[in-house]
């Protein structure tokens, strides 16, 4: 039976004609148990729902609930089965909640008809990001067409995070701290139309990523603005792709952030002559080259020394003989004096002769 009007009005703003219920800024700590069954749009925002337990929404009591906004509720945990009993759910907004736990079974074991999921600013905890990846990869949200992951400070994305989202049309990764997309696969997103990567820390897009972009037939809007593009030799492939592609919105405004000499230069205006693309030599090879050069120098000095010795061999031989003779004469003198001092007769004779 339909609930009496007053039971809804006490905690929320219930608008039956619009099939909407708003429970806003009411310090609620749990989902009201007596929500009217006519509700299609439910706003429970700005409250203090620390957790969303299993059965938070009465089973089969909200058959028409299509849009659920739970943003800004201080939610920390969404437990298994918390959103399982909503057969018509198409839009869910969990933005602005400091989630630390998101169960991969939050939508139950049979999955959900959900089409739009917003998690703006709700994935600051790395463990929650991994749980979300597990949830998405499980196939529980195969009908998802829009996924919003902006404002989460994300550095890297779990590998294969989007592989089980064949219906995805819009993916928002803006305003994060993404430094690369090497382990991110967009394969299988044949319906993807819009990809927002603006306001991140991307320095370059590699050939593998560019090839994926080329292979997605529906992808017509890619946002790349406000990234930290590094304009060295590694950016040549990206520049070539930008010049030929019509997928990037506002590509004329993309500029270099590094190095200093390229700061502010438009990516579309970069030519090979602007980049010092000689084959880079890393430090170990530089040291190896230095050691080889030092060995050559020492070998050359040794060869010159031996050559000088060879050219002066006669003089050196004579010099050696002279030294030997001098040493021999010197030693004979010491030997003679020793014999005189050792023989008393010779000592007396020497003394008498002096007298």
GROMACS .gro file of C-alpha atoms in nm:
model
  355
    1UNK     CA    1   0.000   0.000   0.000
    2UNK     CA    2   0.110   0.355  -0.066
    3UNK     CA    3   0.261   0.531   0.234
    4UNK     CA    4   0.067   0.816   0.394
    5UNK     CA    5   0.191   1.153   0.265
    6UNK     CA    6   0.313   1.270   0.608
    7UNK     CA    7   0.555   0.979   0.652
    8UNK     CA    8   0.767   1.106   0.360
    9UNK     CA    9   0.732   1.475   0.433
   10UNK     CA   10   0.885   1.451   0.781
   11UNK     CA   11   1.240   1.390   0.656
   12UNK     CA   12   1.228   1.473   0.286
   13UNK     CA   13   1.067   1.685   0.021
   14UNK     CA   14   0.831   1.454  -0.166
   15UNK     CA   15   0.688   1.565  -0.499
   16UNK     CA   16   0.453   1.297  -0.625
   17UNK     CA   17   0.360   1.480  -0.945
   18UNK     CA   18   0.727   1.494  -1.045
   19UNK     CA   19   0.790   1.147  -0.898
   20UNK     CA   20   1.082   1.302  -0.711
   21UNK     CA   21   1.200   1.285  -0.351
   22UNK     CA   22   1.467   1.517  -0.209
   23UNK     CA   23   1.634   1.446   0.125
   24UNK     CA   24   1.888   1.727   0.125
   25UNK     CA   25   2.107   1.854   0.410
   26UNK     CA   26   1.902   1.677   0.674
   27UNK     CA   27   2.177   1.511   0.877
   28UNK     CA   28   2.037   1.170   0.787
   29UNK     CA   29   2.251   0.877   0.897
   30UNK     CA   30   2.058   0.613   0.700
   31UNK     CA   31   1.833   0.588   0.396
   32UNK     CA   32   1.476   0.667   0.504
   33UNK     CA   33   1.285   0.337   0.526
   34UNK     CA   34   0.949   0.473   0.412
   35UNK     CA   35   1.031   0.617   0.070
   36UNK     CA   36   0.720   0.627  -0.153
   37UNK     CA   37   0.709   0.361  -0.425
   38UNK     CA   38   0.628   0.617  -0.693
   39UNK     CA   39   0.972   0.777  -0.675
   40UNK     CA   40   1.182   0.782  -0.991
   41UNK     CA   41   1.432   1.051  -0.897
   42UNK     CA   42   1.579   1.029  -0.549
   43UNK     CA   43   1.820   1.286  -0.404
   44UNK     CA   44   1.983   1.200  -0.070
   45UNK     CA   45   2.264   1.456  -0.058
   46UNK     CA   46   2.455   1.656   0.201
   47UNK     CA   47   2.373   1.414   0.483
   48UNK     CA   48   2.587   1.192   0.709
   49UNK     CA   49   2.546   0.843   0.568
   50UNK     CA   50   2.874   0.688   0.680
   51UNK     CA   51   2.788   0.354   0.522
   52UNK     CA   52   2.544   0.205   0.276
   53UNK     CA   53   2.470  -0.146   0.404
   54UNK     CA   54   2.311  -0.442   0.228
   55UNK     CA   55   1.939  -0.384   0.189
   56UNK     CA   56   1.974  -0.007   0.228
   57UNK     CA   57   1.690   0.018  -0.024
   58UNK     CA   58   1.393  -0.209   0.057
   59UNK     CA   59   1.372  -0.504  -0.182
   60UNK     CA   60   1.123  -0.442  -0.463
   61UNK     CA   61   0.978  -0.142  -0.279
   62UNK     CA   62   1.117   0.108  -0.532
   63UNK     CA   63   1.039  -0.056  -0.867
   64UNK     CA   64   1.058   0.268  -1.069
   65UNK     CA   65   1.365   0.433  -0.912
   66UNK     CA   66   1.573   0.538  -1.213
   67UNK     CA   67   1.805   0.818  -1.090
   68UNK     CA   68   1.976   0.801  -0.751
   69UNK     CA   69   2.196   1.084  -0.626
   70UNK     CA   70   2.397   1.006  -0.311
   71UNK     CA   71   2.664   1.273  -0.351
   72UNK     CA   72   2.825   1.457  -0.060
   73UNK     CA   73   2.705   1.225   0.217
   74UNK     CA   74   3.039   1.144   0.390
   75UNK     CA   75   2.993   0.787   0.267
   76UNK     CA   76   3.294   0.569   0.344
   77UNK     CA   77   3.161   0.223   0.266
   78UNK     CA   78   2.925   0.080   0.004
   79UNK     CA   79   2.871  -0.279   0.109
   80UNK     CA   80   2.778  -0.592  -0.086
   81UNK     CA   81   2.414  -0.585  -0.195
   82UNK     CA   82   2.364  -0.220  -0.102
   83UNK     CA   83   2.229  -0.135  -0.448
   84UNK     CA   84   2.103  -0.478  -0.553
   85UNK     CA   85   1.727  -0.426  -0.511
   86UNK     CA   86   1.679  -0.146  -0.766
   87UNK     CA   87   1.559  -0.307  -1.091
   88UNK     CA   88   1.507   0.021  -1.279
   89UNK     CA   89   1.824   0.204  -1.171
   90UNK     CA   90   1.987   0.384  -1.466
   91UNK     CA   91   2.180   0.675  -1.306
   92UNK     CA   92   2.390   0.672  -0.988
   93UNK     CA   93   2.592   0.960  -0.846
   94UNK     CA   94   2.836   0.886  -0.561
   95UNK     CA   95   3.048   1.197  -0.615
   96UNK     CA   96   3.208   1.384  -0.327
   97UNK     CA   97   3.213   1.091  -0.085
   98UNK     CA   98   3.542   0.988   0.085
   99UNK     CA   99   3.501   0.620  -0.004
  100UNK     CA  100   3.744   0.372   0.146
  101UNK     CA  101   3.542   0.060   0.070
  102UNK     CA  102   3.340  -0.024  -0.241
  103UNK     CA  103   3.227  -0.383  -0.263
  104UNK     CA  104   3.257  -0.544  -0.609
  105UNK     CA  105   2.919  -0.700  -0.520
  106UNK     CA  106   2.751  -0.369  -0.436
  107UNK     CA  107   2.500  -0.428  -0.719
  108UNK     CA  108   2.445  -0.791  -0.628
  109UNK     CA  109   2.555  -1.102  -0.814
  110UNK     CA  110   2.322  -1.067  -1.111
  111UNK     CA  111   2.444  -0.722  -1.215
  112UNK     CA  112   2.263  -0.397  -1.274
  113UNK     CA  113   2.092  -0.212  -1.562
  114UNK     CA  114   2.293   0.099  -1.461
  115UNK     CA  115   2.385   0.326  -1.753
  116UNK     CA  116   2.551   0.627  -1.587
  117UNK     CA  117   2.791   0.621  -1.291
  118UNK     CA  118   2.949   0.936  -1.144
  119UNK     CA  119   3.238   0.903  -0.898
  120UNK     CA  120   3.381   1.255  -0.914
  121UNK     CA  121   3.612   1.307  -0.618
  122UNK     CA  122   3.518   0.974  -0.458
  123UNK     CA  123   3.823   0.761  -0.541
  124UNK     CA  124   4.102   0.926  -0.344
  125UNK     CA  125   4.176   0.595  -0.171
  126UNK     CA  126   4.380   0.362  -0.395
  127UNK     CA  127   4.209   0.052  -0.255
  128UNK     CA  128   3.871   0.182  -0.368
  129UNK     CA  129   4.007   0.234  -0.720
  130UNK     CA  130   4.117  -0.130  -0.729
  131UNK     CA  131   3.774  -0.239  -0.601
  132UNK     CA  132   3.604  -0.034  -0.871
  133UNK     CA  133   3.826  -0.197  -1.134
  134UNK     CA  134   3.723  -0.540  -1.002
  135UNK     CA  135   3.357  -0.436  -1.012
  136UNK     CA  136   3.382  -0.310  -1.371
  137UNK     CA  137   3.579  -0.613  -1.488
  138UNK     CA  138   3.322  -0.850  -1.338
  139UNK     CA  139   3.068  -0.754  -1.604
  140UNK     CA  140   2.812  -0.639  -1.345
  141UNK     CA  141   2.782  -0.303  -1.525
  142UNK     CA  142   2.789  -0.414  -1.888
  143UNK     CA  143   2.515  -0.163  -1.974
  144UNK     CA  144   2.719   0.135  -1.854
  145UNK     CA  145   2.732   0.410  -2.117
  146UNK     CA  146   2.877   0.697  -1.912
  147UNK     CA  147   3.152   0.674  -1.650
  148UNK     CA  148   3.277   0.984  -1.469
  149UNK     CA  149   3.606   0.948  -1.277
  150UNK     CA  150   3.717   1.313  -1.271
  151UNK     CA  151   3.877   1.499  -0.976
  152UNK     CA  152   4.027   1.191  -0.811
  153UNK     CA  153   4.401   1.264  -0.821
  154UNK     CA  154   4.457   0.942  -1.016
  155UNK     CA  155   4.820   0.877  -1.116
  156UNK     CA  156   4.778   0.545  -1.297
  157UNK     CA  157   4.481   0.327  -1.384
  158UNK     CA  158   4.459  -0.048  -1.313
  159UNK     CA  159   4.535  -0.258  -1.619
  160UNK     CA  160   4.229  -0.379  -1.809
  161UNK     CA  161   3.994  -0.161  -1.606
  162UNK     CA  162   3.759  -0.090  -1.899
  163UNK     CA  163   3.765  -0.423  -2.081
  164UNK     CA  164   3.413  -0.533  -1.977
  165UNK     CA  165   3.225  -0.215  -2.074
  166UNK     CA  166   3.111  -0.276  -2.433
  167UNK     CA  167   2.833  -0.014  -2.417
  168UNK     CA  168   3.050   0.270  -2.285
  169UNK     CA  169   3.005   0.593  -2.482
  170UNK     CA  170   3.150   0.862  -2.255
  171UNK     CA  171   3.456   0.831  -2.029
  172UNK     CA  172   3.561   1.130  -1.818
  173UNK     CA  173   3.912   1.112  -1.669
  174UNK     CA  174   3.968   1.488  -1.650
  175UNK     CA  175   4.133   1.680  -1.367
  176UNK     CA  176   4.342   1.392  -1.235
  177UNK     CA  177   4.720   1.344  -1.221
  178UNK     CA  178   4.757   1.078  -1.490
  179UNK     CA  179   5.120   1.058  -1.603
  180UNK     CA  180   5.073   0.792  -1.870
  181UNK     CA  181   4.833   0.550  -2.038
  182UNK     CA  182   5.074   0.266  -2.113
  183UNK     CA  183   4.885   0.000  -1.919
  184UNK     CA  184   4.539   0.130  -2.014
  185UNK     CA  185   4.350  -0.063  -2.278
  186UNK     CA  186   4.066   0.096  -2.471
  187UNK     CA  187   4.022  -0.213  -2.686
  188UNK     CA  188   3.666  -0.340  -2.691
  189UNK     CA  189   3.515   0.006  -2.638
  190UNK     CA  190   3.362   0.004  -2.984
  191UNK     CA  191   3.086   0.245  -2.879
  192UNK     CA  192   3.315   0.501  -2.715
  193UNK     CA  193   3.239   0.849  -2.850
  194UNK     CA  194   3.395   1.087  -2.596
  195UNK     CA  195   3.717   1.056  -2.393
  196UNK     CA  196   3.819   1.346  -2.168
  197UNK     CA  197   4.187   1.342  -2.060
  198UNK     CA  198   4.222   1.714  -2.002
  199UNK     CA  199   4.385   1.866  -1.693
  200UNK     CA  200   4.620   1.576  -1.622
  201UNK     CA  201   4.999   1.531  -1.616
  202UNK     CA  202   5.044   1.355  -1.948
  203UNK     CA  203   5.385   1.418  -2.103
  204UNK     CA  204   5.344   1.208  -2.416
  205UNK     CA  205   5.111   0.953  -2.577
  206UNK     CA  206   5.288   0.647  -2.715
  207UNK     CA  207   5.226   0.476  -3.047
  208UNK     CA  208   5.031   0.192  -2.885
  209UNK     CA  209   4.779   0.434  -2.734
  210UNK     CA  210   4.750   0.633  -3.056
  211UNK     CA  211   4.686   0.312  -3.249
  212UNK     CA  212   4.401   0.231  -3.010
  213UNK     CA  213   4.248   0.574  -3.068
  214UNK     CA  214   4.266   0.519  -3.444
  215UNK     CA  215   4.096   0.180  -3.410
  216UNK     CA  216   3.787   0.307  -3.225
  217UNK     CA  217   3.531   0.386  -3.497
  218UNK     CA  218   3.294   0.598  -3.287
  219UNK     CA  219   3.558   0.801  -3.099
  220UNK     CA  220   3.522   1.158  -3.222
  221UNK     CA  221   3.590   1.373  -2.917
  222UNK     CA  222   3.918   1.345  -2.727
  223UNK     CA  223   4.008   1.616  -2.476
  224UNK     CA  224   4.382   1.664  -2.419
  225UNK     CA  225   4.402   2.024  -2.297
  226UNK     CA  226   4.611   2.138  -2.000
  227UNK     CA  227   4.861   1.855  -1.988
  228UNK     CA  228   5.238   1.875  -1.932
  229UNK     CA  229   5.352   1.785  -2.284
  230UNK     CA  230   5.726   1.715  -2.305
  231UNK     CA  231   5.845   1.828  -2.647
  232UNK     CA  232   6.146   1.608  -2.712
  233UNK     CA  233   6.197   1.332  -2.969
  234UNK     CA  234   5.940   1.105  -2.803
  235UNK     CA  235   5.660   1.345  -2.898
  236UNK     CA  236   5.707   1.309  -3.275
  237UNK     CA  237   5.445   1.034  -3.305
  238UNK     CA  238   5.189   1.236  -3.109
  239UNK     CA  239   5.251   1.545  -3.324
  240UNK     CA  240   5.213   1.343  -3.645
  241UNK     CA  241   4.887   1.192  -3.518
  242UNK     CA  242   4.751   1.534  -3.415
  243UNK     CA  243   4.820   1.673  -3.761
  244UNK     CA  244   4.631   1.394  -3.936
  245UNK     CA  245   4.351   1.327  -3.683
  246UNK     CA  246   4.017   1.503  -3.642
  247UNK     CA  247   3.944   1.333  -3.308
  248UNK     CA  248   4.103   1.592  -3.077
  249UNK     CA  249   3.899   1.891  -2.969
  250UNK     CA  250   4.087   2.222  -2.962
  251UNK     CA  251   4.413   2.064  -3.074
  252UNK     CA  252   4.542   2.403  -3.192
  253UNK     CA  253   4.565   2.512  -2.828
  254UNK     CA  254   4.789   2.226  -2.715
  255UNK     CA  255   5.132   2.360  -2.618
  256UNK     CA  256   5.464   2.234  -2.482
  257UNK     CA  257   5.536   2.253  -2.110
  258UNK     CA  258   5.897   2.124  -2.125
  259UNK     CA  259   6.181   2.186  -2.197
  260UNK     CA  260   6.211   2.558  -2.129
  261UNK     CA  261   6.320   2.642  -2.482
  262UNK     CA  262   5.993   2.491  -2.615
  263UNK     CA  263   5.763   2.634  -2.347
  264UNK     CA  264   5.437   2.758  -2.498
  265UNK     CA  265   5.508   2.633  -2.851
  266UNK     CA  266   5.204   2.482  -3.022
  267UNK     CA  267   5.232   2.107  -3.076
  268UNK     CA  268   5.087   2.141  -3.426
  269UNK     CA  269   5.371   2.376  -3.521
  270UNK     CA  270   5.653   2.148  -3.414
  271UNK     CA  271   5.888   2.026  -3.688
  272UNK     CA  272   6.169   1.774  -3.669
  273UNK     CA  273   6.417   2.061  -3.688
  274UNK     CA  274   6.279   2.194  -3.358
  275UNK     CA  275   6.374   1.872  -3.181
  276UNK     CA  276   6.726   1.748  -3.117
  277UNK     CA  277   6.662   1.397  -3.236
  278UNK     CA  278   7.015   1.260  -3.257
  279UNK     CA  279   7.034   0.912  -3.113
  280UNK     CA  280   7.041   0.961  -2.736
  281UNK     CA  281   7.343   0.824  -2.554
  282UNK     CA  282   7.276   0.711  -2.203
  283UNK     CA  283   7.522   0.747  -1.915
  284UNK     CA  284   7.656   0.386  -1.910
  285UNK     CA  285   7.747   0.403  -2.278
  286UNK     CA  286   7.913   0.740  -2.222
  287UNK     CA  287   8.127   0.592  -1.945
  288UNK     CA  288   8.212   0.293  -2.162
  289UNK     CA  289   8.320   0.528  -2.440
  290UNK     CA  290   8.536   0.726  -2.194
  291UNK     CA  291   8.711   0.412  -2.071
  292UNK     CA  292   8.783   0.301  -2.428
  293UNK     CA  293   8.926   0.643  -2.512
  294UNK     CA  294   9.144   0.639  -2.199
  295UNK     CA  295   9.276   0.294  -2.292
  296UNK     CA  296   9.366   0.414  -2.641
  297UNK     CA  297   9.552   0.716  -2.499
  298UNK     CA  298   9.749   0.501  -2.254
  299UNK     CA  299   9.836   0.251  -2.527
  300UNK     CA  300   9.956   0.535  -2.751
  301UNK     CA  301  10.178   0.675  -2.472
  302UNK     CA  302  10.320   0.329  -2.412
  303UNK     CA  303  10.394   0.283  -2.783
  304UNK     CA  304  10.572   0.621  -2.800
  305UNK     CA  305  10.780   0.531  -2.494
  306UNK     CA  306  10.886   0.200  -2.646
  307UNK     CA  307  10.968   0.375  -2.975
  308UNK     CA  308  11.192   0.626  -2.796
  309UNK     CA  309  11.368   0.342  -2.618
  310UNK     CA  310  11.421   0.162  -2.946
  311UNK     CA  311  11.558   0.467  -3.129
  312UNK     CA  312  11.804   0.541  -2.845
  313UNK     CA  313  11.902   0.182  -2.776
  314UNK     CA  314  12.280   0.240  -2.843
  315UNK     CA  315  12.299   0.547  -2.623
  316UNK     CA  316  12.097   0.374  -2.352
  317UNK     CA  317  12.325   0.067  -2.376
  318UNK     CA  318  12.636   0.286  -2.342
  319UNK     CA  319  12.480   0.472  -2.053
  320UNK     CA  320  12.399   0.144  -1.881
  321UNK     CA  321  12.761   0.024  -1.930
  322UNK     CA  322  12.895   0.348  -1.782
  323UNK     CA  323  12.669   0.314  -1.481
  324UNK     CA  324  12.777  -0.046  -1.438
  325UNK     CA  325  13.149   0.045  -1.457
  326UNK     CA  326  13.105   0.330  -1.213
  327UNK     CA  327  12.924   0.105  -0.971
  328UNK     CA  328  13.192  -0.162  -1.006
  329UNK     CA  329  13.477   0.088  -0.940
  330UNK     CA  330  13.293   0.220  -0.641
  331UNK     CA  331  13.237  -0.126  -0.499
  332UNK     CA  332  13.605  -0.222  -0.556
  333UNK     CA  333  13.714   0.084  -0.355
  334UNK     CA  334  13.486  -0.019  -0.067
  335UNK     CA  335  13.622  -0.373  -0.088
  336UNK     CA  336  13.991  -0.252  -0.077
  337UNK     CA  337  13.928  -0.035   0.229
  338UNK     CA  338  13.750  -0.319   0.400
  339UNK     CA  339  14.054  -0.552   0.347
  340UNK     CA  340  14.295  -0.293   0.490
  341UNK     CA  341  14.082  -0.234   0.798
  342UNK     CA  342  14.040  -0.608   0.853
  343UNK     CA  343  14.421  -0.696   0.842
  344UNK     CA  344  14.621  -0.561   1.150
  345UNK     CA  345  14.955  -0.582   0.968
  346UNK     CA  346  14.828  -0.364   0.686
  347UNK     CA  347  14.686  -0.128   0.941
  348UNK     CA  348  15.024  -0.093   1.122
  349UNK     CA  349  15.205  -0.055   0.793
  350UNK     CA  350  14.970   0.217   0.696
  351UNK     CA  351  15.027   0.389   1.031
  352UNK     CA  352  15.414   0.366   1.009
  353UNK     CA  353  15.412   0.498   0.657
  354UNK     CA  354  15.216   0.794   0.776
  355UNK     CA  355  15.487   0.861   1.036
   0.00000   0.00000   0.00000
